[in-house]
Short mmCIF file of C-alpha atoms and ligand atoms in Angstrom, two decimals:
data_model
loop_
_atom_site.label_atom_id
_atom_site.label_comp_id
_atom_site.label_asym_id
_atom_site.label_seq_id
_atom_site.Cartn_x
_atom_site.Cartn_y
_atom_site.Cartn_z
CA UNK Y 907 0.03 -0.02 0.01
CA UNK Y 908 1.29 3.44 -0.94
CA UNK Y 909 2.05 5.75 1.87
CA UNK Y 910 1.64 8.91 -0.21
CA UNK Y 911 -1.21 10.39 -2.23
CA UNK Y 912 -0.63 12.18 -5.50
CA UNK Y 913 -2.97 15.05 -6.33
CA UNK Y 914 -2.89 16.58 -9.86
CA UNK Y 915 -3.72 20.30 -9.90
CA UNK Y 916 -3.33 22.70 -12.81
CA UNK Y 917 -1.16 20.17 -14.61
CA UNK Y 918 1.24 19.76 -11.67
CA UNK Y 919 1.57 16.70 -9.51
CA UNK Y 920 1.77 17.00 -5.67
CA UNK Y 921 2.51 14.24 -3.18
CA UNK Y 922 1.00 14.18 0.30
CA UNK Y 923 1.73 11.77 3.02
CA UNK Y 924 -0.82 9.09 4.15
CA UNK Y 925 -1.16 8.80 7.81
CA UNK Y 926 -2.28 5.45 9.37
CA UNK Y 927 -4.05 5.16 12.69
CA UNK Y 928 -3.47 2.30 15.15
CA UNK Y 929 -6.62 0.65 13.85
CA UNK Y 930 -5.38 1.05 10.23
CA UNK Y 931 -7.57 4.13 9.50
CA UNK Y 932 -6.07 5.95 6.56
CA UNK Y 933 -5.95 9.69 6.10
CA UNK Y 934 -4.37 11.97 3.58
CA UNK Y 935 -2.39 14.65 5.43
CA UNK Y 936 -3.17 17.78 3.56
CA UNK Y 937 -1.76 20.28 6.10
CA UNK Y 938 0.68 21.60 3.50
CA UNK Y 939 -1.93 21.70 0.61
CA UNK Y 940 -2.68 25.43 0.70
CA UNK Y 941 0.99 26.54 1.02
CA UNK Y 942 2.02 24.33 -1.85
CA UNK Y 943 -0.88 24.70 -4.23
CA UNK Y 944 -3.08 27.66 -3.14
CA UNK Y 945 -6.11 25.27 -2.87
CA UNK Y 946 -8.01 24.34 0.22
CA UNK Y 947 -10.41 21.42 0.64
CA UNK Y 948 -14.22 21.89 1.06
CA UNK Y 949 -16.10 19.41 3.28
CA UNK Y 950 -19.36 20.80 4.51
CA UNK Y 951 -20.31 19.28 7.74
CA UNK Y 952 -16.70 17.71 8.03
CA UNK Y 953 -17.89 14.17 7.12
CA UNK Y 954 -14.54 13.47 5.50
CA UNK Y 955 -12.31 15.59 7.70
CA UNK Y 956 -10.02 14.30 10.46
CA UNK Y 957 -9.69 17.41 12.59
CA UNK Y 958 -7.00 15.88 14.85
CA UNK Y 959 -5.13 12.79 15.95
CA UNK Y 960 -6.64 11.46 19.14
CA UNK Y 961 -5.89 8.48 21.40
CA UNK Y 962 -9.12 8.57 23.43
CA UNK Y 963 -11.95 6.77 21.61
CA UNK Y 964 -12.18 4.50 18.68
CA UNK Y 965 -15.25 3.97 16.67
CA UNK Y 966 -15.89 1.75 13.64
CA UNK Y 967 -19.21 2.84 12.35
CA UNK Y 968 -19.67 0.00 9.95
CA UNK Y 969 -18.96 -2.75 12.49
CA UNK Y 970 -20.70 -1.00 15.39
CA UNK Y 971 -17.47 -0.83 17.54
CA UNK Y 972 -16.98 1.71 20.31
CA UNK Y 973 -13.94 1.53 22.59
CA UNK Y 974 -12.64 3.95 25.17
CA UNK Y 975 -8.79 3.82 25.32
CA UNK Y 976 -8.98 0.39 23.61
CA UNK Y 977 -11.47 -1.21 25.92
CA UNK Y 978 -14.77 -2.24 24.33
CA UNK Y 979 -17.81 -0.37 25.54
CA UNK Y 980 -19.57 -3.69 26.29
CA UNK Y 981 -16.87 -4.68 28.79
CA UNK Y 982 -17.09 -1.31 30.49
CA UNK Y 983 -20.84 -1.49 30.59
CA UNK Y 984 -20.61 -4.89 32.23
CA UNK Y 985 -17.81 -4.26 34.68
CA UNK Y 986 -17.00 -0.61 35.33
CA UNK Y 987 -18.58 2.41 37.07
CA UNK Y 988 -18.95 5.88 35.61
CA UNK Y 989 -16.30 7.30 37.91
CA UNK Y 990 -13.75 4.57 36.99
CA UNK Y 991 -14.70 5.05 33.30
CA UNK Y 992 -14.17 8.80 33.62
CA UNK Y 993 -10.64 8.17 34.93
CA UNK Y 994 -9.93 5.83 32.18
CA UNK Y 995 -11.09 8.21 29.55
CA UNK Y 996 -9.24 11.21 30.95
CA UNK Y 997 -5.94 9.65 31.89
CA UNK Y 998 -5.81 6.77 29.42
CA UNK Y 999 -5.67 3.76 31.86
CA UNK Y 1000 -7.86 2.13 34.37
CA UNK Y 1001 -7.15 3.48 37.78
CA UNK Y 1002 -5.20 1.62 40.35
CA UNK Y 1003 -6.93 1.20 43.73
CA UNK Y 1004 -4.93 4.19 45.08
CA UNK Y 1005 -5.93 6.32 42.01
CA UNK Y 1006 -9.51 5.44 42.48
CA UNK Y 1007 -9.49 6.31 46.19
CA UNK Y 1008 -7.76 9.59 45.58
CA UNK Y 1009 -10.09 10.61 42.86
CA UNK Y 1010 -13.21 9.50 44.76
CA UNK Y 1011 -12.02 11.62 47.79
CA UNK Y 1012 -11.57 14.56 45.47
CA UNK Y 1013 -15.07 14.15 44.10
CA UNK Y 1014 -16.50 14.16 47.72
CA UNK Y 1015 -14.40 17.09 48.70
CA UNK Y 1016 -15.75 19.07 45.68
CA UNK Y 1017 -19.40 18.15 45.74
CA UNK Y 1018 -20.65 21.21 47.42
CA UNK Y 1019 -21.31 24.48 45.56
CA UNK Y 1020 -19.82 27.62 46.96
CA UNK Y 1021 -22.69 29.07 48.97
CA UNK Y 1022 -22.72 32.29 46.99
CA UNK Y 1023 -22.78 30.34 43.71
CA UNK Y 1024 -26.22 29.19 44.87
CA UNK Y 1025 -27.41 32.79 44.52
CA UNK Y 1026 -26.89 32.65 40.82
CA UNK Y 1027 -29.83 30.30 40.61
CA UNK Y 1028 -32.13 33.10 41.71
CA UNK Y 1029 -31.25 35.07 38.55
CA UNK Y 1030 -32.99 32.49 36.33
CA UNK Y 1031 -36.74 32.43 35.76
CA UNK Y 1032 -38.34 29.20 37.18
CA UNK Y 1033 -38.91 27.89 33.61
CA UNK Y 1034 -35.29 28.39 32.54
CA UNK Y 1035 -33.85 25.52 30.41
CA UNK Y 1036 -31.55 23.53 32.58
CA UNK Y 1037 -28.93 23.49 29.80
CA UNK Y 1038 -28.90 27.31 29.85
CA UNK Y 1039 -28.39 27.11 33.57
CA UNK Y 1040 -25.73 24.44 33.21
CA UNK Y 1041 -23.55 26.34 30.78
CA UNK Y 1042 -23.85 29.55 32.69
CA UNK Y 1043 -23.06 27.88 35.95
CA UNK Y 1044 -20.04 26.18 34.60
CA UNK Y 1045 -18.62 29.50 33.64
CA UNK Y 1046 -19.74 31.02 36.89
CA UNK Y 1047 -18.04 28.14 38.78
CA UNK Y 1048 -14.72 28.99 37.16
CA UNK Y 1049 -14.79 32.41 38.90
CA UNK Y 1050 -14.56 30.56 42.17
CA UNK Y 1051 -11.50 28.54 41.03
CA UNK Y 1052 -8.93 31.14 39.98
CA UNK Y 1053 -6.13 28.69 40.64
CA UNK Y 1054 -7.65 26.37 37.97
CA UNK Y 1055 -7.44 29.00 35.17
CA UNK Y 1056 -3.97 27.90 34.36
CA UNK Y 1057 -3.20 24.14 34.55
CA UNK Y 1058 0.40 23.32 34.50
CA UNK Y 1059 0.49 19.77 35.98
CA UNK Y 1060 -1.48 16.56 36.17
CA UNK Y 1061 -2.37 17.07 39.87
CA UNK Y 1062 -4.07 20.41 39.09
CA UNK Y 1063 -5.94 18.89 36.14
CA UNK Y 1064 -7.08 16.00 38.38
CA UNK Y 1065 -8.43 18.55 40.90
CA UNK Y 1066 -10.10 20.52 38.10
CA UNK Y 1067 -11.71 17.38 36.60
CA UNK Y 1068 -12.95 16.31 39.99
CA UNK Y 1069 -14.48 19.76 40.52
CA UNK Y 1070 -16.20 19.79 37.22
CA UNK Y 1071 -17.49 16.26 37.32
CA UNK Y 1072 -18.64 16.50 41.02
CA UNK Y 1073 -19.99 20.05 40.99
CA UNK Y 1074 -21.85 19.67 37.64
CA UNK Y 1075 -23.87 16.86 39.28
CA UNK Y 1076 -24.78 19.19 42.13
CA UNK Y 1077 -25.64 22.02 39.83
CA UNK Y 1078 -27.75 19.72 37.59
CA UNK Y 1079 -29.77 18.47 40.54
CA UNK Y 1080 -30.14 21.92 42.01
CA UNK Y 1081 -31.41 23.37 38.61
CA UNK Y 1082 -34.16 20.67 38.75
CA UNK Y 1083 -35.02 21.47 42.28
CA UNK Y 1084 -35.34 25.25 41.35
CA UNK Y 1085 -37.53 24.38 38.46
CA UNK Y 1086 -40.09 22.53 40.61
CA UNK Y 1087 -39.80 24.98 43.43
CA UNK Y 1088 -38.28 22.68 46.00
CA UNK Y 1089 -35.44 23.41 48.37
CA UNK Y 1090 -31.93 22.47 47.19
CA UNK Y 1091 -30.67 19.19 48.72
CA UNK Y 1092 -27.04 18.98 49.88
CA UNK Y 1093 -25.02 16.06 48.74
CA UNK Y 1094 -24.09 13.30 51.25
CA UNK Y 1095 -20.54 12.10 51.94
CA UNK Y 1096 -21.59 8.51 52.32
CA UNK Y 1097 -23.12 8.03 48.88
CA UNK Y 1098 -21.27 7.15 45.65
CA UNK Y 1099 -21.49 9.32 42.57
CA UNK Y 1100 -24.73 8.12 41.08
CA UNK Y 1101 -26.55 7.49 44.39
CA UNK Y 1102 -25.74 11.00 45.38
CA UNK Y 1103 -27.13 12.54 42.29
CA UNK Y 1104 -30.41 10.60 42.66
CA UNK Y 1105 -30.54 11.69 46.34
CA UNK Y 1106 -30.05 15.38 45.44
CA UNK Y 1107 -32.70 15.03 42.73
CA UNK Y 1108 -35.36 13.19 44.71
CA UNK Y 1109 -34.96 13.65 48.41
CA UNK Y 1110 -37.02 16.29 50.07
CA UNK Y 1111 -36.53 17.79 53.49
CA UNK Y 1112 -37.26 15.10 56.14
CA UNK Y 1113 -37.75 12.41 53.61
CA UNK Y 1114 -34.70 10.87 52.10
CA UNK Y 1115 -34.97 9.17 48.70
CA UNK Y 1116 -33.19 5.83 48.90
CA UNK Y 1117 -31.76 4.82 45.52
CA UNK Y 1118 -32.08 1.10 44.73
CA UNK Y 1119 -29.04 -0.69 43.44
CA UNK Y 1120 -30.93 -1.24 40.02
CA UNK Y 1121 -31.55 2.45 39.54
CA UNK Y 1122 -28.01 3.40 40.53
CA UNK Y 1123 -26.68 0.78 38.14
CA UNK Y 1124 -28.83 1.98 35.34
CA UNK Y 1125 -27.63 5.53 35.84
CA UNK Y 1126 -23.99 4.39 35.88
CA UNK Y 1127 -24.61 2.54 32.70
CA UNK Y 1128 -26.18 5.52 30.99
CA UNK Y 1129 -23.29 7.73 32.01
CA UNK Y 1130 -20.62 5.24 30.96
CA UNK Y 1131 -22.30 4.95 27.47
CA UNK Y 1132 -22.14 8.72 27.11
CA UNK Y 1133 -18.68 9.25 28.45
CA UNK Y 1134 -17.01 9.94 25.07
CA UNK Y 1135 -17.78 9.63 21.39
CA UNK Y 1136 -14.69 11.01 19.60
CA UNK Y 1137 -15.07 14.13 17.38
CA UNK Y 1138 -18.93 14.80 17.62
CA UNK Y 1139 -20.36 18.35 17.52
CA UNK Y 1140 -19.85 19.12 21.22
CA UNK Y 1141 -16.41 17.56 21.57
CA UNK Y 1142 -15.16 19.31 18.36
CA UNK Y 1143 -16.55 22.51 19.99
CA UNK Y 1144 -14.65 21.83 23.26
CA UNK Y 1145 -11.48 21.27 21.18
CA UNK Y 1146 -12.07 24.45 19.20
CA UNK Y 1147 -12.43 26.54 22.26
CA UNK Y 1148 -9.58 24.69 24.06
CA UNK Y 1149 -7.28 25.44 21.03
CA UNK Y 1150 -7.54 29.22 21.87
CA UNK Y 1151 -6.08 28.18 25.37
CA UNK Y 1152 -9.35 28.90 27.01
CA UNK Y 1153 -9.66 27.19 30.46
CA UNK Y 1154 -11.31 23.84 30.99
CA UNK Y 1155 -14.47 25.30 32.56
CA UNK Y 1156 -15.15 27.75 29.58
CA UNK Y 1157 -14.37 24.87 27.12
CA UNK Y 1158 -16.84 22.45 28.80
CA UNK Y 1159 -19.46 25.26 29.01
CA UNK Y 1160 -19.15 25.64 25.17
CA UNK Y 1161 -19.57 21.85 24.92
CA UNK Y 1162 -22.85 22.15 26.88
CA UNK Y 1163 -24.17 24.76 24.39
CA UNK Y 1164 -23.28 22.59 21.36
CA UNK Y 1165 -24.90 19.57 23.05
CA UNK Y 1166 -28.15 21.34 23.60
CA UNK Y 1167 -29.33 21.13 19.93
CA UNK Y 1168 -32.01 18.53 18.97
CA UNK Y 1169 -29.70 16.85 16.42
CA UNK Y 1170 -27.09 16.18 19.11
CA UNK Y 1171 -27.77 15.78 22.87
CA UNK Y 1172 -31.28 17.28 22.52
CA UNK Y 1173 -32.39 14.27 20.56
CA UNK Y 1174 -33.23 12.25 23.72
CA UNK Y 1175 -35.85 14.90 24.52
CA UNK Y 1176 -37.08 14.95 20.89
CA UNK Y 1177 -37.54 11.22 21.03
CA UNK Y 1178 -39.87 11.33 24.03
CA UNK Y 1179 -41.71 14.36 22.55
CA UNK Y 1180 -42.18 12.41 19.36
CA UNK Y 1181 -43.55 9.32 21.21
CA UNK Y 1182 -45.77 11.54 23.19
CA UNK Y 1183 -47.05 13.25 20.11
CA UNK Y 1184 -47.89 9.91 18.48
CA UNK Y 1185 -49.63 8.78 21.64
CA UNK Y 1186 -51.70 11.83 22.07
CA UNK Y 1187 -52.59 12.31 18.45
CA UNK Y 1188 -53.86 8.71 18.31
CA UNK Y 1189 -52.12 8.41 14.94
CA UNK Y 1190 -50.81 4.93 14.03
CA UNK Y 1191 -47.06 4.44 13.99
CA UNK Y 1192 -47.20 3.52 10.26
CA UNK Y 1193 -48.94 6.88 9.50
CA UNK Y 1194 -46.29 8.77 11.48
CA UNK Y 1195 -43.49 6.94 9.54
CA UNK Y 1196 -45.27 7.90 6.22
CA UNK Y 1197 -45.20 11.50 7.34
CA UNK Y 1198 -41.46 11.33 8.00
CA UNK Y 1199 -40.85 9.80 4.63
CA UNK Y 1200 -43.08 12.13 2.63
CA UNK Y 1201 -41.25 14.15 -0.06
CA UNK Y 1202 -40.06 17.46 1.25
CA UNK Y 1203 -40.94 16.44 4.75
CA UNK Y 1204 -38.71 18.20 7.35
CA UNK Y 1205 -39.81 15.67 9.92
CA UNK Y 1206 -37.28 13.11 11.14
CA UNK Y 1207 -37.61 9.99 13.03
CA UNK Y 1208 -35.90 11.17 16.20
CA UNK Y 1209 -33.48 8.63 17.66
CA UNK Y 1210 -32.73 7.19 14.30
CA UNK Y 1211 -29.62 7.59 12.18
CA UNK Y 1212 -26.05 8.53 12.95
CA UNK Y 1213 -23.31 10.29 11.10
CA UNK Y 1214 -20.90 7.52 11.93
CA UNK Y 1215 -22.84 4.29 12.75
CA UNK Y 1216 -24.16 2.92 9.56
CA UNK Y 1217 -25.00 -0.56 10.82
CA UNK Y 1218 -25.98 -0.33 14.45
CA UNK Y 1219 -25.09 1.91 17.42
CA UNK Y 1220 -23.48 -0.38 20.07
CA UNK Y 1221 -24.64 1.91 22.82
CA UNK Y 1222 -28.27 1.50 21.82
CA UNK Y 1223 -27.99 -2.32 21.93
CA UNK Y 1224 -26.66 -2.13 25.52
CA UNK Y 1225 -29.26 0.41 26.61
CA UNK Y 1226 -32.18 -1.41 25.06
CA UNK Y 1227 -31.28 -4.60 26.94
CA UNK Y 1228 -30.78 -2.64 30.26
CA UNK Y 1229 -34.13 -0.78 29.70
CA UNK Y 1230 -35.99 -4.04 29.10
CA UNK Y 1231 -34.50 -5.58 32.19
CA UNK Y 1232 -35.00 -2.59 34.38
CA UNK Y 1233 -38.64 -2.02 33.27
CA UNK Y 1234 -39.46 -5.71 33.84
CA UNK Y 1235 -37.84 -5.64 37.31
CA UNK Y 1236 -39.61 -2.38 38.22
CA UNK Y 1237 -42.89 -3.61 36.81
CA UNK Y 1238 -43.26 -0.52 34.70
CA UNK Y 1239 -45.66 -0.52 31.92
CA UNK Y 1240 -44.89 2.52 29.86
CA UNK Y 1241 -47.18 3.24 26.92
CA UNK Y 1242 -44.46 5.22 25.17
CA UNK Y 1243 -42.33 2.08 25.24
CA UNK Y 1244 -44.95 0.19 23.38
CA UNK Y 1245 -45.00 2.91 20.68
CA UNK Y 1246 -41.18 2.92 20.60
CA UNK Y 1247 -41.16 -0.87 20.05
CA UNK Y 1248 -43.63 -0.53 17.15
CA UNK Y 1249 -41.67 2.36 15.61
CA UNK Y 1250 -38.50 0.33 15.85
CA UNK Y 1251 -40.17 -2.60 13.96
CA UNK Y 1252 -41.73 -0.41 11.23
CA UNK Y 1253 -38.63 1.58 10.65
CA UNK Y 1254 -36.26 -1.43 10.65
CA UNK Y 1255 -38.29 -3.13 7.89
CA UNK Y 1256 -38.95 -0.08 5.80
CA UNK Y 1257 -36.79 0.38 2.58
CA UNK Y 1258 -36.45 4.11 3.25
CA UNK Y 1259 -34.61 3.45 6.54
CA UNK Y 1260 -32.72 0.42 5.32
CA UNK Y 1261 -31.41 2.24 2.17
CA UNK Y 1262 -30.25 5.21 4.24
CA UNK Y 1263 -28.80 2.96 6.96
CA UNK Y 1264 -30.91 4.58 9.60
CA UNK Y 1265 -30.92 2.49 12.81
CA UNK Y 1266 -32.00 3.41 16.32
CA UNK Y 1267 -29.24 5.40 18.12
CA UNK Y 1268 -28.39 5.75 21.80
CA UNK Y 1269 -31.07 8.36 22.29
CA UNK Y 1270 -33.91 6.19 21.15
CA UNK Y 1271 -33.56 4.10 24.32
CA UNK Y 1272 -31.92 6.48 26.76
CA UNK Y 1273 -35.17 8.39 27.28
CA UNK Y 1274 -36.87 5.18 28.22
CA UNK Y 1275 -34.33 4.36 30.89
CA UNK Y 1276 -34.24 7.90 32.25
CA UNK Y 1277 -38.06 8.08 32.44
CA UNK Y 1278 -38.10 4.82 34.36
CA UNK Y 1279 -35.60 6.37 36.87
CA UNK Y 1280 -38.08 9.23 37.30
CA UNK Y 1281 -35.80 11.81 35.59
CA UNK Y 1282 -37.99 14.50 33.94
CA UNK Y 1283 -37.66 15.04 30.24
CA UNK Y 1284 -36.39 18.55 30.76
CA UNK Y 1285 -33.25 17.09 32.47
CA UNK Y 1286 -32.46 14.53 29.70
CA UNK Y 1287 -29.91 16.58 27.83
CA UNK Y 1288 -28.26 17.65 31.15
CA UNK Y 1289 -27.89 13.95 32.01
CA UNK Y 1290 -26.10 13.47 28.51
CA UNK Y 1291 -23.90 16.48 29.47
CA UNK Y 1292 -23.00 14.95 32.90
CA UNK Y 1293 -22.05 11.71 31.11
CA UNK Y 1294 -20.01 13.49 28.39
CA UNK Y 1295 -17.86 15.56 30.85
CA UNK Y 1296 -14.93 12.94 30.98
CA UNK Y 1297 -14.78 13.03 27.11
CA UNK Y 1298 -14.71 16.76 27.00
CA UNK Y 1299 -12.03 17.03 29.75
CA UNK Y 1300 -9.90 14.28 27.99
CA UNK Y 1301 -10.15 16.13 24.68
CA UNK Y 1302 -9.30 19.38 26.34
CA UNK Y 1303 -6.27 17.64 27.95
CA UNK Y 1304 -5.08 16.36 24.51
CA UNK Y 1305 -5.03 19.91 23.17
CA UNK Y 1306 -3.48 21.24 26.30
CA UNK Y 1307 -0.67 18.63 26.48
CA UNK Y 1308 0.23 18.85 22.79
CA UNK Y 1309 3.25 21.14 22.37
CA UNK Y 1310 2.41 21.41 18.65
CA UNK Y 1311 -1.19 22.49 19.32
CA UNK Y 1312 -2.33 25.45 17.24
CA UNK Y 1313 -5.47 27.47 17.38
CA UNK Y 1314 -8.23 25.91 15.28
CA UNK Y 1315 -8.91 28.04 12.32
CA UNK Y 1316 -10.70 26.50 9.33
CA UNK Y 1317 -10.91 28.31 5.99
CA UNK Y 1318 -13.91 28.92 3.87
CA UNK Y 1319 -14.86 29.27 0.18
CA UNK Y 1320 -16.37 32.73 -0.04
CA UNK Y 1321 -19.47 32.88 -2.13
CA UNK Y 1322 -20.80 36.33 -1.21
CA UNK Y 1323 -20.77 39.62 -3.21
CA UNK Y 1324 -17.61 40.66 -5.02
CA UNK Y 1325 -16.38 44.18 -4.32
CA UNK Y 1326 -19.01 46.85 -4.29
CA UNK Y 1327 -18.98 50.46 -3.23
CA UNK Y 1328 -20.55 51.89 -0.05
CA UNK Y 1329 -23.90 53.51 -0.78
CA UNK Y 1330 -24.61 56.58 1.28
CA UNK Y 1331 -27.86 56.41 3.34
CA UNK Y 1332 -29.78 59.00 1.22
CA UNK Y 1333 -29.21 56.98 -1.96
CA UNK Y 1334 -30.38 53.53 -0.53
N1 LIG D 822 -35.34 10.28 10.04
C1 LIG D 822 -35.65 10.32 8.70
N2 LIG D 822 -34.81 10.56 7.68
C2 LIG D 822 -33.57 10.66 8.12
C3 LIG D 822 -33.12 10.64 9.45
C4 LIG D 822 -34.14 10.43 10.38
N3 LIG D 822 -33.80 10.41 11.75
N4 LIG D 822 -31.81 10.82 9.56
C5 LIG D 822 -31.37 10.93 8.27
N5 LIG D 822 -32.36 10.88 7.44
C6 LIG D 822 -32.30 10.86 5.96
C7 LIG D 822 -32.07 12.27 5.42
O1 LIG D 822 -33.36 12.96 5.23
C8 LIG D 822 -31.33 12.11 4.19
O2 LIG D 822 -32.20 11.62 3.25
P1 LIG D 822 -32.03 11.99 1.67
O3 LIG D 822 -30.74 11.27 1.33
O4 LIG D 822 -33.16 11.52 0.96
O5 LIG D 822 -31.86 13.49 1.60
C9 LIG D 822 -30.38 10.86 4.58
O6 LIG D 822 -31.16 10.22 5.61
C10 LIG D 822 -28.97 11.31 5.07
O7 LIG D 822 -29.21 12.21 6.13
P2 LIG D 822 -28.17 13.31 6.67
O8 LIG D 822 -28.87 14.43 7.30
O9 LIG D 822 -27.20 13.60 5.52
O10 LIG D 822 -27.41 12.41 7.71
P3 LIG D 822 -26.34 13.06 8.80
O11 LIG D 822 -25.21 12.02 8.87
O12 LIG D 822 -25.96 14.49 8.36
O13 LIG D 822 -27.21 13.15 10.09
C11 LIG D 822 -28.16 12.83 12.12
C12 LIG D 822 -27.04 12.37 11.18
C13 LIG D 822 -27.95 11.96 13.48
C14 LIG D 822 -28.12 14.23 12.53
C15 LIG D 822 -29.50 12.41 11.54
O14 LIG D 822 -29.59 11.00 11.31
C16 LIG D 822 -30.71 12.81 12.34
O15 LIG D 822 -31.12 14.02 12.22
N6 LIG D 822 -31.28 11.94 13.21
C17 LIG D 822 -32.34 12.31 14.16
C18 LIG D 822 -31.73 13.03 15.31
C19 LIG D 822 -31.05 12.20 16.34
O16 LIG D 822 -31.50 11.09 16.65
N7 LIG D 822 -29.79 12.57 16.74
C20 LIG D 822 -29.04 11.87 17.74
C21 LIG D 822 -27.73 11.41 17.17
S1 LIG D 822 -26.98 10.20 18.21
C22 LIG D 822 -26.57 11.09 19.54
C23 LIG D 822 -25.24 11.89 19.31
O17 LIG D 822 -24.26 11.35 19.07
O18 LIG D 822 -25.37 13.07 19.44
#
């Protein structure tokens, strides 16, 4: 196999190196293209663009493979916890018992919000979107951590990562409590990460919520499956912001904003809204699918399709199984689940979806599992953000640690007006 690529431009031949990843992915390194030829490449939506080299997550979209630091997602789902997976994603290896203990202690030390940070919540209207609160609070949080603005060593990064991962959980639960007009619940020191979040979400004064092992496990699973997903929209955003040497809080806050959109993290909300719409309208699932397929329809089957997975999404397989088990165990009979099952059957046997390789993605089932835990729909995307923090921090770290890192600055092909003169106001 050739390790160069020849490009003919204006009768001249130019050679470019081919880069090979550890899983034999091949890429043409065109970083000198513009200097040598005056041309740039155009790749709307970046479907063919490798924006970086990264050692964090490997995805093979055709085979439905997802691995964090080389470990298959199925093995992590079976054996790991979210906190351990976060350490794996950020630092590249499974933590030793000492690493685990140190990081857990840091999470506990950092679980409280600064009391004056709580005042910020009062500036939001009661119906404020929790993603707006989360991104604003992440930036606000950084104002209380001046020593974290510059990170020069691994210990400081570990403390910053623990602060973000621990406090975002507290902020997330607090934003829910504010939205329902209940007092904020303080974290407990004797609970693990997921139990503590459930406690802050569902305890009320004088009545503690006691999370069952099944629910805590399901939450761990949900967060593990969302911990990273290579260069998706929000992670690329984090890297873009990080490349300007912005701090890790600001970079993660930008990631939250990118995740908010319904084509990305907001899809888990859109799935439930779609199922709810079908239920309330009384429309058959087949009719709804016909509406999606209609020519010029802007409607999409939410929770279906993926830019990278063109066979199946391994996360959705794991979540579907977990959702089925959990609902059976909890004896939950959710009418939306019934509709989801029908939708899946219709779509998977319909040529429209088969030809376009549209399969259920992680969001199709995540809503079901979150609903069963009692998490309100308005919090779904926040849950995704909590899960994605390790990936964002790990990607921030890759940029930060790379001595050759340069500010991200894509080019464009300008298609606007050519030069024209300024027209004075009275002549317009
Ligand atoms: N329902 C109906 N048609 C679809 C769908 C869908 N969910 N997704 C793609 N298509 C069609 C699309 O209309 C187009 O058809 P045509 O070739 O006739 O114009 C074709 O499939 C290719 O679509 P695309 O927009 O070029 O695909 P993409 O790779 O740019 O988009 C996607 C990927 C995930 C944004 C898209 O599939 C989608 O909008 N899905 C619904 C939203 C969703 O579930 N998002 C969560 C993604 S997983 C979580 C995450 O990683 O963030």
